[in-house]
PDB file of N, CA and C in Angstrom:
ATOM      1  N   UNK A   1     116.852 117.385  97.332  1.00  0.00           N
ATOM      2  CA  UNK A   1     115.863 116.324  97.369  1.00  0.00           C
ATOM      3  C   UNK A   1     114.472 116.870  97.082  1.00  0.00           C
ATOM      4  N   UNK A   2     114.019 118.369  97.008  1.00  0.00           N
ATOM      5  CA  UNK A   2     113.064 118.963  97.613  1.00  0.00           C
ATOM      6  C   UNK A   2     112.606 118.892  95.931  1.00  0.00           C
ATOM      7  N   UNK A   3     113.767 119.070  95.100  1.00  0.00           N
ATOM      8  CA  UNK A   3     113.548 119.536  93.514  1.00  0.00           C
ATOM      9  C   UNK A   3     112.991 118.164  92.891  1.00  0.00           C
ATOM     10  N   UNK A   4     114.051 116.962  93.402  1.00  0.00           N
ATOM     11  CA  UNK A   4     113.561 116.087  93.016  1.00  0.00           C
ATOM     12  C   UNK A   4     112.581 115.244  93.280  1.00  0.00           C
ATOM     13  N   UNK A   5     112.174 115.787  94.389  1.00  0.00           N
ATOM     14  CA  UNK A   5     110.022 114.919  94.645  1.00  0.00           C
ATOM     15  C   UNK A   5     109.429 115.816  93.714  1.00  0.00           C
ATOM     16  N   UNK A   6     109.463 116.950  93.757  1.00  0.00           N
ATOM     17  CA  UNK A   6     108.691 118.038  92.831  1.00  0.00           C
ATOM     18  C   UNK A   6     108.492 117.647  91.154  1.00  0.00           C
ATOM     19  N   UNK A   7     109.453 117.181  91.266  1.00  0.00           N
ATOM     20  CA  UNK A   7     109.463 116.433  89.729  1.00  0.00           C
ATOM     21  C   UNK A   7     108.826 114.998  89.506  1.00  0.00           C
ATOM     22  N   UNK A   8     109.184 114.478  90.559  1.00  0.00           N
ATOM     23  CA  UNK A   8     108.285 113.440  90.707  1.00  0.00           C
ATOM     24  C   UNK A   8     106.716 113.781  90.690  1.00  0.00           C
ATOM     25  N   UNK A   9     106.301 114.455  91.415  1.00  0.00           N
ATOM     26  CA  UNK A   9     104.922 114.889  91.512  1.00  0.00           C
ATOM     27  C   UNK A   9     104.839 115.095  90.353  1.00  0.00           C
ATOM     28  N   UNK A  10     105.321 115.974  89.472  1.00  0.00           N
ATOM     29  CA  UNK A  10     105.177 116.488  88.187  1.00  0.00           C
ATOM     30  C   UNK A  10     105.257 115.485  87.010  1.00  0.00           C
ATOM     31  N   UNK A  11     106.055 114.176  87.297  1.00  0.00           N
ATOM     32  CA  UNK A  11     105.820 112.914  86.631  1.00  0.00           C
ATOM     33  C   UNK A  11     104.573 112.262  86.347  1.00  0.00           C
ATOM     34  N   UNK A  12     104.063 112.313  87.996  1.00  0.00           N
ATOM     35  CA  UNK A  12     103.155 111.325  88.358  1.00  0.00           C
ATOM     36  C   UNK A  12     101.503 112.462  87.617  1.00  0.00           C
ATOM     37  N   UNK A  13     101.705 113.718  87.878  1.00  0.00           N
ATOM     38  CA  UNK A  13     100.402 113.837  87.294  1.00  0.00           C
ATOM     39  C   UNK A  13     100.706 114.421  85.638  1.00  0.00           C
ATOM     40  N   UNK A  14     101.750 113.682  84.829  1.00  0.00           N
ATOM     41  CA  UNK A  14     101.962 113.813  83.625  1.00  0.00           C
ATOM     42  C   UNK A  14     101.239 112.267  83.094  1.00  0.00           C
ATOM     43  N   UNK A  15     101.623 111.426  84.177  1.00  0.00           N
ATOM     44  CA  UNK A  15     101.504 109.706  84.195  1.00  0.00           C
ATOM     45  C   UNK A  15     100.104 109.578  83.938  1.00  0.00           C
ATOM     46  N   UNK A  16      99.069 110.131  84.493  1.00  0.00           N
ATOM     47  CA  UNK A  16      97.859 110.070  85.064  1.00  0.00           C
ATOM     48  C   UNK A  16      96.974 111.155  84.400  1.00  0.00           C
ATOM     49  N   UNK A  17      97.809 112.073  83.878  1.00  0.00           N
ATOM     50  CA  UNK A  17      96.916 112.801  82.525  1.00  0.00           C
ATOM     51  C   UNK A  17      96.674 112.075  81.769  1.00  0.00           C
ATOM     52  N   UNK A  18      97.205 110.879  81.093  1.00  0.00           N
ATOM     53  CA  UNK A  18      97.004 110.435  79.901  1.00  0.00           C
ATOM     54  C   UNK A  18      96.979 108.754  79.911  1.00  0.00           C
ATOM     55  N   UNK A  19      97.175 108.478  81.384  1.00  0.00           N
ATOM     56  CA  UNK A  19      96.777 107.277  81.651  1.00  0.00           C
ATOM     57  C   UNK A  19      95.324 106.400  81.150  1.00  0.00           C
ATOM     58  N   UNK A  20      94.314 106.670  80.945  1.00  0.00           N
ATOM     59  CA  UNK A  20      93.184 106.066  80.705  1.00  0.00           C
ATOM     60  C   UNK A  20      93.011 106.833  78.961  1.00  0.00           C
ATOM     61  N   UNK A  21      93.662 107.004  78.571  1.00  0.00           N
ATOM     62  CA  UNK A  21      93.826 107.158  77.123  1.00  0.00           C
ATOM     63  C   UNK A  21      95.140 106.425  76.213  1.00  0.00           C
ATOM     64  N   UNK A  22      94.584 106.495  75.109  1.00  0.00           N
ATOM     65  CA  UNK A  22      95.070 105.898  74.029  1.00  0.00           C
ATOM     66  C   UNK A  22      96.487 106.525  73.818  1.00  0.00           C
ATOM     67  N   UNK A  23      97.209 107.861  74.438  1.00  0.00           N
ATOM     68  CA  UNK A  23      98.262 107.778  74.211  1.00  0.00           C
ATOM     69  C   UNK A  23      99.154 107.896  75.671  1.00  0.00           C
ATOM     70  N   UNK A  24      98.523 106.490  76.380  1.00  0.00           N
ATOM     71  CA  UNK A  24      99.043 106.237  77.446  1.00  0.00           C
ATOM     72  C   UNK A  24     100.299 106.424  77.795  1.00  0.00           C
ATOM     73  N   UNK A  25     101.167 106.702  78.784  1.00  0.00           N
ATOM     74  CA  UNK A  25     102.921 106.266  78.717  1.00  0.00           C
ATOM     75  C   UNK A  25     103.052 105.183  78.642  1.00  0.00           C
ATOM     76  N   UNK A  26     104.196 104.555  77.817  1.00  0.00           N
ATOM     77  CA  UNK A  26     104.539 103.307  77.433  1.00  0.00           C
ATOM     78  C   UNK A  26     105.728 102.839  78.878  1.00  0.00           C
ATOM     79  N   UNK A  27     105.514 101.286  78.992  1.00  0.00           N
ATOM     80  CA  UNK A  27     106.384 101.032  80.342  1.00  0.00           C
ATOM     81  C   UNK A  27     107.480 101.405  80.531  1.00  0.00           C
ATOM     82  N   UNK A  28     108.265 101.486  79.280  1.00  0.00           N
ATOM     83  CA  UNK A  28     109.359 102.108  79.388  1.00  0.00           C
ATOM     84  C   UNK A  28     110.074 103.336  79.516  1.00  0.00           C
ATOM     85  N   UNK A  29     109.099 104.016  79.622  1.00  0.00           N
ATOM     86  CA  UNK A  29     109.241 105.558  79.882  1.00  0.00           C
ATOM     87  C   UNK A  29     108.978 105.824  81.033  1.00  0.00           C
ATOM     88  N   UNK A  30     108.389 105.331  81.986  1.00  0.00           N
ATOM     89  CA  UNK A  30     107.548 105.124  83.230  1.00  0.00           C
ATOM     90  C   UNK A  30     108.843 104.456  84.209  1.00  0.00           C
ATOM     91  N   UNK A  31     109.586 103.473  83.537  1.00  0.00           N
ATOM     92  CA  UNK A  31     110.497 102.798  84.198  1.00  0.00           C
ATOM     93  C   UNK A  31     111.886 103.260  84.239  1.00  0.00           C
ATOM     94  N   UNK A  32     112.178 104.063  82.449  1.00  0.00           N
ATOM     95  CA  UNK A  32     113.230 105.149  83.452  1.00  0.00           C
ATOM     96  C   UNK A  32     112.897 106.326  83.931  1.00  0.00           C
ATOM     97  N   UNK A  33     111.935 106.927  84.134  1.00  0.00           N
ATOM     98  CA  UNK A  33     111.778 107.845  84.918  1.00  0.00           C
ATOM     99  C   UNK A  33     112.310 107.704  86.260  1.00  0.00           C
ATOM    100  N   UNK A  34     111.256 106.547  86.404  1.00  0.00           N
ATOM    101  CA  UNK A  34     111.135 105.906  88.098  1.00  0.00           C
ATOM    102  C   UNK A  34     112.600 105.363  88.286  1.00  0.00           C
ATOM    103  N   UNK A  35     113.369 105.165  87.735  1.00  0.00           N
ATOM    104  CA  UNK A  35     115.064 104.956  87.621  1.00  0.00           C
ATOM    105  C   UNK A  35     115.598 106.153  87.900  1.00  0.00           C
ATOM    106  N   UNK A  36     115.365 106.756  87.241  1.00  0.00           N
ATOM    107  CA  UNK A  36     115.862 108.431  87.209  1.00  0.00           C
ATOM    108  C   UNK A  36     115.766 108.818  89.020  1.00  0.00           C
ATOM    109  N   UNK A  37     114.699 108.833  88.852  1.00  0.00           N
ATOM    110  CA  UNK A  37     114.485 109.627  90.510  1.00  0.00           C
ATOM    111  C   UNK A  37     114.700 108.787  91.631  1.00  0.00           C
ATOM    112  N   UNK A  38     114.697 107.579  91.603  1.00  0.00           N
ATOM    113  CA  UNK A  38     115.556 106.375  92.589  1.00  0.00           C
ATOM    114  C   UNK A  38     116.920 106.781  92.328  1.00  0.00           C
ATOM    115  N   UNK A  39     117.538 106.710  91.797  1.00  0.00           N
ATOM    116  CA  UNK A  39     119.064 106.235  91.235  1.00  0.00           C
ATOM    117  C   UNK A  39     119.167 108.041  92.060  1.00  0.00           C
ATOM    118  N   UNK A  40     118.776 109.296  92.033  1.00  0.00           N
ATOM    119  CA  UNK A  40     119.140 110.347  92.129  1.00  0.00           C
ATOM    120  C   UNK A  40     118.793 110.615  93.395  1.00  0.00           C
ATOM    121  N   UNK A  41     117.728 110.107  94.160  1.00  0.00           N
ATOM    122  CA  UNK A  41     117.487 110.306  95.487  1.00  0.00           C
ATOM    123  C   UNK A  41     118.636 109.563  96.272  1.00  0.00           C
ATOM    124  N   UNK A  42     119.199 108.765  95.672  1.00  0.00           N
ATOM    125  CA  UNK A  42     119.887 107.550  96.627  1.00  0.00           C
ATOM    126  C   UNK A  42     121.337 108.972  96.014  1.00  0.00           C
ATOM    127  N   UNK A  43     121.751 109.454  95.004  1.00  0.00           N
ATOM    128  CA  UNK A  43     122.900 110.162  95.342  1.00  0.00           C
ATOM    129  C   UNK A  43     122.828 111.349  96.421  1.00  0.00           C
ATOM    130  N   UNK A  44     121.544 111.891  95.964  1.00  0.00           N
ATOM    131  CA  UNK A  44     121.698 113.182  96.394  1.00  0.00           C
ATOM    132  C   UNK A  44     121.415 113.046  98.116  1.00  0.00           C
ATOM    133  N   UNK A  45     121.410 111.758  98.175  1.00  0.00           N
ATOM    134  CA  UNK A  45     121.353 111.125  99.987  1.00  0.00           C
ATOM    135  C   UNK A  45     122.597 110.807 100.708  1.00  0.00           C
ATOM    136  N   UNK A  46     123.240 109.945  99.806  1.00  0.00           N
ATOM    137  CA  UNK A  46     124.425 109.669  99.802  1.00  0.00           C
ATOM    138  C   UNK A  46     125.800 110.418  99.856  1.00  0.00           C
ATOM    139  N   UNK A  47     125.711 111.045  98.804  1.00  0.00           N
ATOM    140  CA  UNK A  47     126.741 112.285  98.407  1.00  0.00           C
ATOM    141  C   UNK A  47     127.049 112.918  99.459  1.00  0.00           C
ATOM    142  N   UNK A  48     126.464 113.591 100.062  1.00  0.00           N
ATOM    143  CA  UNK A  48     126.466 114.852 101.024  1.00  0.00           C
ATOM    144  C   UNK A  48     127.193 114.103 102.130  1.00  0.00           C
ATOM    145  N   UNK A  49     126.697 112.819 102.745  1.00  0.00           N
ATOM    146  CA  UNK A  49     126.891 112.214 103.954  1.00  0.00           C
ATOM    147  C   UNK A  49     128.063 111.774 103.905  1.00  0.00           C
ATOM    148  N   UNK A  50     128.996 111.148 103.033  1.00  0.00           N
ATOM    149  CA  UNK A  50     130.388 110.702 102.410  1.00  0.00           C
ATOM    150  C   UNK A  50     131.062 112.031 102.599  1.00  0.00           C
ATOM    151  N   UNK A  51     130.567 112.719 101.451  1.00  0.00           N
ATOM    152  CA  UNK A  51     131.275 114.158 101.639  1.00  0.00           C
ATOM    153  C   UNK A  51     131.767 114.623 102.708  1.00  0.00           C
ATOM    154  N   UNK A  52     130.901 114.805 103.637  1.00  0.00           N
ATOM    155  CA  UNK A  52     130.991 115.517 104.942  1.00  0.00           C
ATOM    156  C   UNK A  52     132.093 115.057 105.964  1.00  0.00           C
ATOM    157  N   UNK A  53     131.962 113.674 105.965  1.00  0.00           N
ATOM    158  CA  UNK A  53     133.343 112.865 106.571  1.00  0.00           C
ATOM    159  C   UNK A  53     134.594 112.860 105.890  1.00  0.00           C
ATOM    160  N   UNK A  54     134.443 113.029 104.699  1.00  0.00           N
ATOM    161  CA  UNK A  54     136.137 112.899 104.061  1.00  0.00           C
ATOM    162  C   UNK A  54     136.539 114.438 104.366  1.00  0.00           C
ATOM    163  N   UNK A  55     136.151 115.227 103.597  1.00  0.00           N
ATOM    164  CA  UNK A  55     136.695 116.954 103.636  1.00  0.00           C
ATOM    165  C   UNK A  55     135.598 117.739 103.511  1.00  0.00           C
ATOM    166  N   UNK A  56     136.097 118.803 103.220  1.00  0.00           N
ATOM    167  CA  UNK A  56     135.278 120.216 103.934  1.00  0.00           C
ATOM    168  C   UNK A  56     135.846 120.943 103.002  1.00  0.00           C
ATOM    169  N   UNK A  57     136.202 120.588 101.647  1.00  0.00           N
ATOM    170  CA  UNK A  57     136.447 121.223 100.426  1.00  0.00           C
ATOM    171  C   UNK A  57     135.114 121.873  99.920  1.00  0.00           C
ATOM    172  N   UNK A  58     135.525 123.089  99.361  1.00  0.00           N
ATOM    173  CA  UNK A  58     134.099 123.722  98.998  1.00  0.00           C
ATOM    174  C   UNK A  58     133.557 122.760  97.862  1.00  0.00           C
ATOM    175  N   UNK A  59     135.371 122.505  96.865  1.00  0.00           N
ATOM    176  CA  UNK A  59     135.156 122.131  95.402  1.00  0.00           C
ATOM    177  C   UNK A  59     133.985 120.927  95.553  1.00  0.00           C
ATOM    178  N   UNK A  60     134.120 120.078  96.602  1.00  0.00           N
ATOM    179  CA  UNK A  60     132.742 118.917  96.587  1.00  0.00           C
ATOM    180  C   UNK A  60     131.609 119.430  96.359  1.00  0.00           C
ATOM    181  N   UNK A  61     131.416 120.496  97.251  1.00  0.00           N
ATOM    182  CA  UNK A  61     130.092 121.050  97.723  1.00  0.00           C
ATOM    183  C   UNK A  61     129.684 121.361  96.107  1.00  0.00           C
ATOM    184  N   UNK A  62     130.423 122.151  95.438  1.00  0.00           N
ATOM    185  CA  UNK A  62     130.468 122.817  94.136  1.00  0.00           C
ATOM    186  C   UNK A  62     129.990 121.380  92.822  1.00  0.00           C
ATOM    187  N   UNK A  63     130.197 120.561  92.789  1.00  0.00           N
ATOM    188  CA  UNK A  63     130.276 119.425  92.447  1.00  0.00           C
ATOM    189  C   UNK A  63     129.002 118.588  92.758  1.00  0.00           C
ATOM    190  N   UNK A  64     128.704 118.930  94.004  1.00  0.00           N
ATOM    191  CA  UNK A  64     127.350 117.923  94.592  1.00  0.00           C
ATOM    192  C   UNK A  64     125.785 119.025  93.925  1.00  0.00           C
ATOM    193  N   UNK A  65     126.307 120.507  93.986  1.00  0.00           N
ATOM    194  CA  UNK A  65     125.121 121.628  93.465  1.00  0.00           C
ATOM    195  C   UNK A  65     125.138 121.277  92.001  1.00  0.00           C
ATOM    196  N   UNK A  66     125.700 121.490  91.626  1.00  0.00           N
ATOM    197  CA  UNK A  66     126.065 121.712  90.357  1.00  0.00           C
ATOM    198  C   UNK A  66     125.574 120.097  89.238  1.00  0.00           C
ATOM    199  N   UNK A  67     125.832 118.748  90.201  1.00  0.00           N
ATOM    200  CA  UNK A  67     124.844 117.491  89.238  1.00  0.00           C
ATOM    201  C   UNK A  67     123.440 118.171  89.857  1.00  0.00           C
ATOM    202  N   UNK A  68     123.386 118.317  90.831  1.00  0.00           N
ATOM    203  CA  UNK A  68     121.600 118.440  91.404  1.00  0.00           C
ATOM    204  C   UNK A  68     121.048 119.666  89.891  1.00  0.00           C
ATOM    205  N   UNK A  69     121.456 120.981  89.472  1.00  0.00           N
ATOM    206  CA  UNK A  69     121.176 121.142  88.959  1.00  0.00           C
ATOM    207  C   UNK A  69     121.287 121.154  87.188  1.00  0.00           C
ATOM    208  N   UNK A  70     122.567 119.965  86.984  1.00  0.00           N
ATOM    209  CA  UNK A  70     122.349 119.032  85.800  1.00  0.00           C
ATOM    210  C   UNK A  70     121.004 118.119  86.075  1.00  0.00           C
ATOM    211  N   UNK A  71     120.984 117.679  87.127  1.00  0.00           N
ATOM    212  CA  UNK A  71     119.939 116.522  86.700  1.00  0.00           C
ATOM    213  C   UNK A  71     118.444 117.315  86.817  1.00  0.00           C
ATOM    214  N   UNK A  72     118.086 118.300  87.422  1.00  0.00           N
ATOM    215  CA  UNK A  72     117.049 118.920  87.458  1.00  0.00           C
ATOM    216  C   UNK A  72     116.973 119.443  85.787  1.00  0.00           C
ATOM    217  N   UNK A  73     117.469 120.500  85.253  1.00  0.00           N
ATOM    218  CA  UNK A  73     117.384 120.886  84.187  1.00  0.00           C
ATOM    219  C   UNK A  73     117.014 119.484  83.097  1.00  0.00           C
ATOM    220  N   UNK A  74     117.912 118.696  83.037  1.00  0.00           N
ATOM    221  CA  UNK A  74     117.975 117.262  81.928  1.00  0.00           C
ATOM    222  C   UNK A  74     116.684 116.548  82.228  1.00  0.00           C
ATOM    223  N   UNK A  75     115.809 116.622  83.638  1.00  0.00           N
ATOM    224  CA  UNK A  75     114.367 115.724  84.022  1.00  0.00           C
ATOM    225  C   UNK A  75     113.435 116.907  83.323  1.00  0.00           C
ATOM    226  N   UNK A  76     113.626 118.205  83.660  1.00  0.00           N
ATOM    227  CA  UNK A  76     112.524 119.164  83.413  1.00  0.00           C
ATOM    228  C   UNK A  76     112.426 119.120  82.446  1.00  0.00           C
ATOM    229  N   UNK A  77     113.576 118.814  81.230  1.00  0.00           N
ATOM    230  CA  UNK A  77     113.688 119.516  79.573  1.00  0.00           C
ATOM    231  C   UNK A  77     113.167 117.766  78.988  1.00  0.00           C
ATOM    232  N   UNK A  78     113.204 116.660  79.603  1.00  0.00           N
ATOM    233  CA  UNK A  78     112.753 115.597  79.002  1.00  0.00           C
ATOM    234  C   UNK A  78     111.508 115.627  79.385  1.00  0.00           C
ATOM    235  N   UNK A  79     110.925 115.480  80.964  1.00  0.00           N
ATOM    236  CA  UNK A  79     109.260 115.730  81.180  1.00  0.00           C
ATOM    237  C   UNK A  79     108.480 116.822  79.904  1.00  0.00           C
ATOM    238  N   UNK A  80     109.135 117.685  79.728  1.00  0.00           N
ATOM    239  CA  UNK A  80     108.498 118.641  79.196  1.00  0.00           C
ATOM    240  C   UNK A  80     107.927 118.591  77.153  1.00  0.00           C
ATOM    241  N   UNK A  81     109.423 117.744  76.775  1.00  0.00           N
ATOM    242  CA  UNK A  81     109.490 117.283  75.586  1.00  0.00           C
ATOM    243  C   UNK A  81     108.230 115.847  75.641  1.00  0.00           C
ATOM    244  N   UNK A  82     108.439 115.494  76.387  1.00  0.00           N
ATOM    245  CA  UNK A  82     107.333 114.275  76.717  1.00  0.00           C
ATOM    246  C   UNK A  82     105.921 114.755  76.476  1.00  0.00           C
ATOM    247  N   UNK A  83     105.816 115.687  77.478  1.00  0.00           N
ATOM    248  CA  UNK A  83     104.255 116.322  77.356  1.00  0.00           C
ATOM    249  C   UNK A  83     103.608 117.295  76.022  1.00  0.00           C
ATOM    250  N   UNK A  84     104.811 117.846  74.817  1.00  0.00           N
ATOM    251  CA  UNK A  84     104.983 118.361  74.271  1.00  0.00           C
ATOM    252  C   UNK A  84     104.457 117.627  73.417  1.00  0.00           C
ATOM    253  N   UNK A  85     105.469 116.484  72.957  1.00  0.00           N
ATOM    254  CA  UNK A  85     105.043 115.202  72.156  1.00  0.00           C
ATOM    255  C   UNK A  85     103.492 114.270  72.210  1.00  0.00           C
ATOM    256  N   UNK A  86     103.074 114.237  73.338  1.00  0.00           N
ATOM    257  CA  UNK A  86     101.752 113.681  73.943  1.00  0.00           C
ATOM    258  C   UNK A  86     100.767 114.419  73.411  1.00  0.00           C
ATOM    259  N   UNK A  87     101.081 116.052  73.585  1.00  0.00           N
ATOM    260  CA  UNK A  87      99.518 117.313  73.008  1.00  0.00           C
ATOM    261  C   UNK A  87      99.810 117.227  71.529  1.00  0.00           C
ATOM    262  N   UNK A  88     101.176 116.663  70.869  1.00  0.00           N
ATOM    263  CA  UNK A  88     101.179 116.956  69.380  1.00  0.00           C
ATOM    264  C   UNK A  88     100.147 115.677  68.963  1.00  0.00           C
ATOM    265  N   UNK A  89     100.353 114.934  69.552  1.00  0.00           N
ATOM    266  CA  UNK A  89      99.611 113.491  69.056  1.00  0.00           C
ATOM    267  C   UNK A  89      98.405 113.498  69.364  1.00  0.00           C
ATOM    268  N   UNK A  90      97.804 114.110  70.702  1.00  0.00           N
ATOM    269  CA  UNK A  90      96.529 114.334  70.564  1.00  0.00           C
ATOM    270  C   UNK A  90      95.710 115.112  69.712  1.00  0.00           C
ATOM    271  N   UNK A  91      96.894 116.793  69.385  1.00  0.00           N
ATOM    272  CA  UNK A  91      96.049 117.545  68.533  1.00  0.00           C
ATOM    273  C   UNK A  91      95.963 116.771  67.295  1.00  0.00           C
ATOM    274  N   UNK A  92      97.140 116.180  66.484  1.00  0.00           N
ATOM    275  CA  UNK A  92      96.930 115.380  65.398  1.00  0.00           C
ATOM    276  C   UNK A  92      96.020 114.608  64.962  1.00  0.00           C
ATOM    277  N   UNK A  93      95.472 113.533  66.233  1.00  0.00           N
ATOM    278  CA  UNK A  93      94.313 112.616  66.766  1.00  0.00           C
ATOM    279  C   UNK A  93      93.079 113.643  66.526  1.00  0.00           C
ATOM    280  N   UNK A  94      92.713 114.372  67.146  1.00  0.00           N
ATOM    281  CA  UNK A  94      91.402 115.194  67.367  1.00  0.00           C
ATOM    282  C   UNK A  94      91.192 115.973  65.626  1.00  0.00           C
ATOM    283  N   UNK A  95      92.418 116.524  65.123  1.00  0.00           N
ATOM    284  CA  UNK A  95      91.933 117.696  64.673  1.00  0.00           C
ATOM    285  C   UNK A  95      91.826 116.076  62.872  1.00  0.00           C
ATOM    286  N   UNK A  96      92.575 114.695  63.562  1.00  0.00           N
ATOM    287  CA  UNK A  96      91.979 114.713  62.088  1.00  0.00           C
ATOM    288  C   UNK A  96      90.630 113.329  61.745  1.00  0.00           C
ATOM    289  N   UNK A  97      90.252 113.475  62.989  1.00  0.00           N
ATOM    290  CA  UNK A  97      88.954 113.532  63.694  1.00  0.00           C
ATOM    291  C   UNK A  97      87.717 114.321  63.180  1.00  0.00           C
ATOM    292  N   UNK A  98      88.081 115.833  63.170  1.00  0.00           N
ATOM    293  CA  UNK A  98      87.159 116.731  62.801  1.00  0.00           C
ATOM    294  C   UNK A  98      87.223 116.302  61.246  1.00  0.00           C
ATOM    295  N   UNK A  99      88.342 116.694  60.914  1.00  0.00           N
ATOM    296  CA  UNK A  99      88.294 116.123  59.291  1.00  0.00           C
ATOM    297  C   UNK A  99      87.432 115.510  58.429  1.00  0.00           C
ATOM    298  N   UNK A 100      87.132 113.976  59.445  1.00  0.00           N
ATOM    299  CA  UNK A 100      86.565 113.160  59.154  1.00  0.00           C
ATOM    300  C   UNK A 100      84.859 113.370  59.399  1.00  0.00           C
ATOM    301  N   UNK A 101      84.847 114.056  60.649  1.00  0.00           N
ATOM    302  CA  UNK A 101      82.824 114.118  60.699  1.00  0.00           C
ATOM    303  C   UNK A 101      82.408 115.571  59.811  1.00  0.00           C
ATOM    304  N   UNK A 102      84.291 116.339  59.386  1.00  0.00           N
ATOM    305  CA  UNK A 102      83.585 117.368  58.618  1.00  0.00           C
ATOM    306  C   UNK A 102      82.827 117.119  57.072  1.00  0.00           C
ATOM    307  N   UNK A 103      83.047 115.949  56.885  1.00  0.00           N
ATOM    308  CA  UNK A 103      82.834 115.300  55.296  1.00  0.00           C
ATOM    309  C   UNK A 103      81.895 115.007  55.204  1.00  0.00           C
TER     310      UNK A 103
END
């Protein structure tokens, strides 16, 4: 749970970098995020507590680590492509900007 607020945090000041600019996040990116980390807090809440009452198989345990760090890796590598995409469009924006007052 600890990975996935962390990412959240890491959402929210990705959200708010670029919030009062022109290459704002669009709602829909904002809305599955915020899907993403609902839908994953409610497993990674869930999971364990089910688990624990049925068996005491490691293979669960193995199974419950193992999405936590599918879904960590798959949020980090999309946040990151996100923010990647955001500085390409700004440098694009700025540098052809200069272009223009260089004339």
């Amino acid at each position: 749970k600890q990975g996935c607020l962390l990412l959240l945090f890491l959402f929210t000041r990705l959200t708010l970098a670029f919030d009062k600019s022109v290459h704002k996040l669009r709602i829909g990116t904002v809305i599955f995020f915020n899907a993403l980390f609902i839908t994953s807090l409610a497993i990674f809440t869930y999971v364990p507590l089910f688990g624990s009452f049925e068996s005491t198989d490691k293979s669960f345990w193995v199974i419950c680590s193992s999405s936590l760090c599918f879904f960590n890796l798959f949020t980090m590598s999309s946040m990151t492509i996100l923010f990647i995409f955001k500085l390409v469009k700004v440098y694009k924006q700025v540098s052809g900007s200069n272009e223009k007052n260089d004339s």
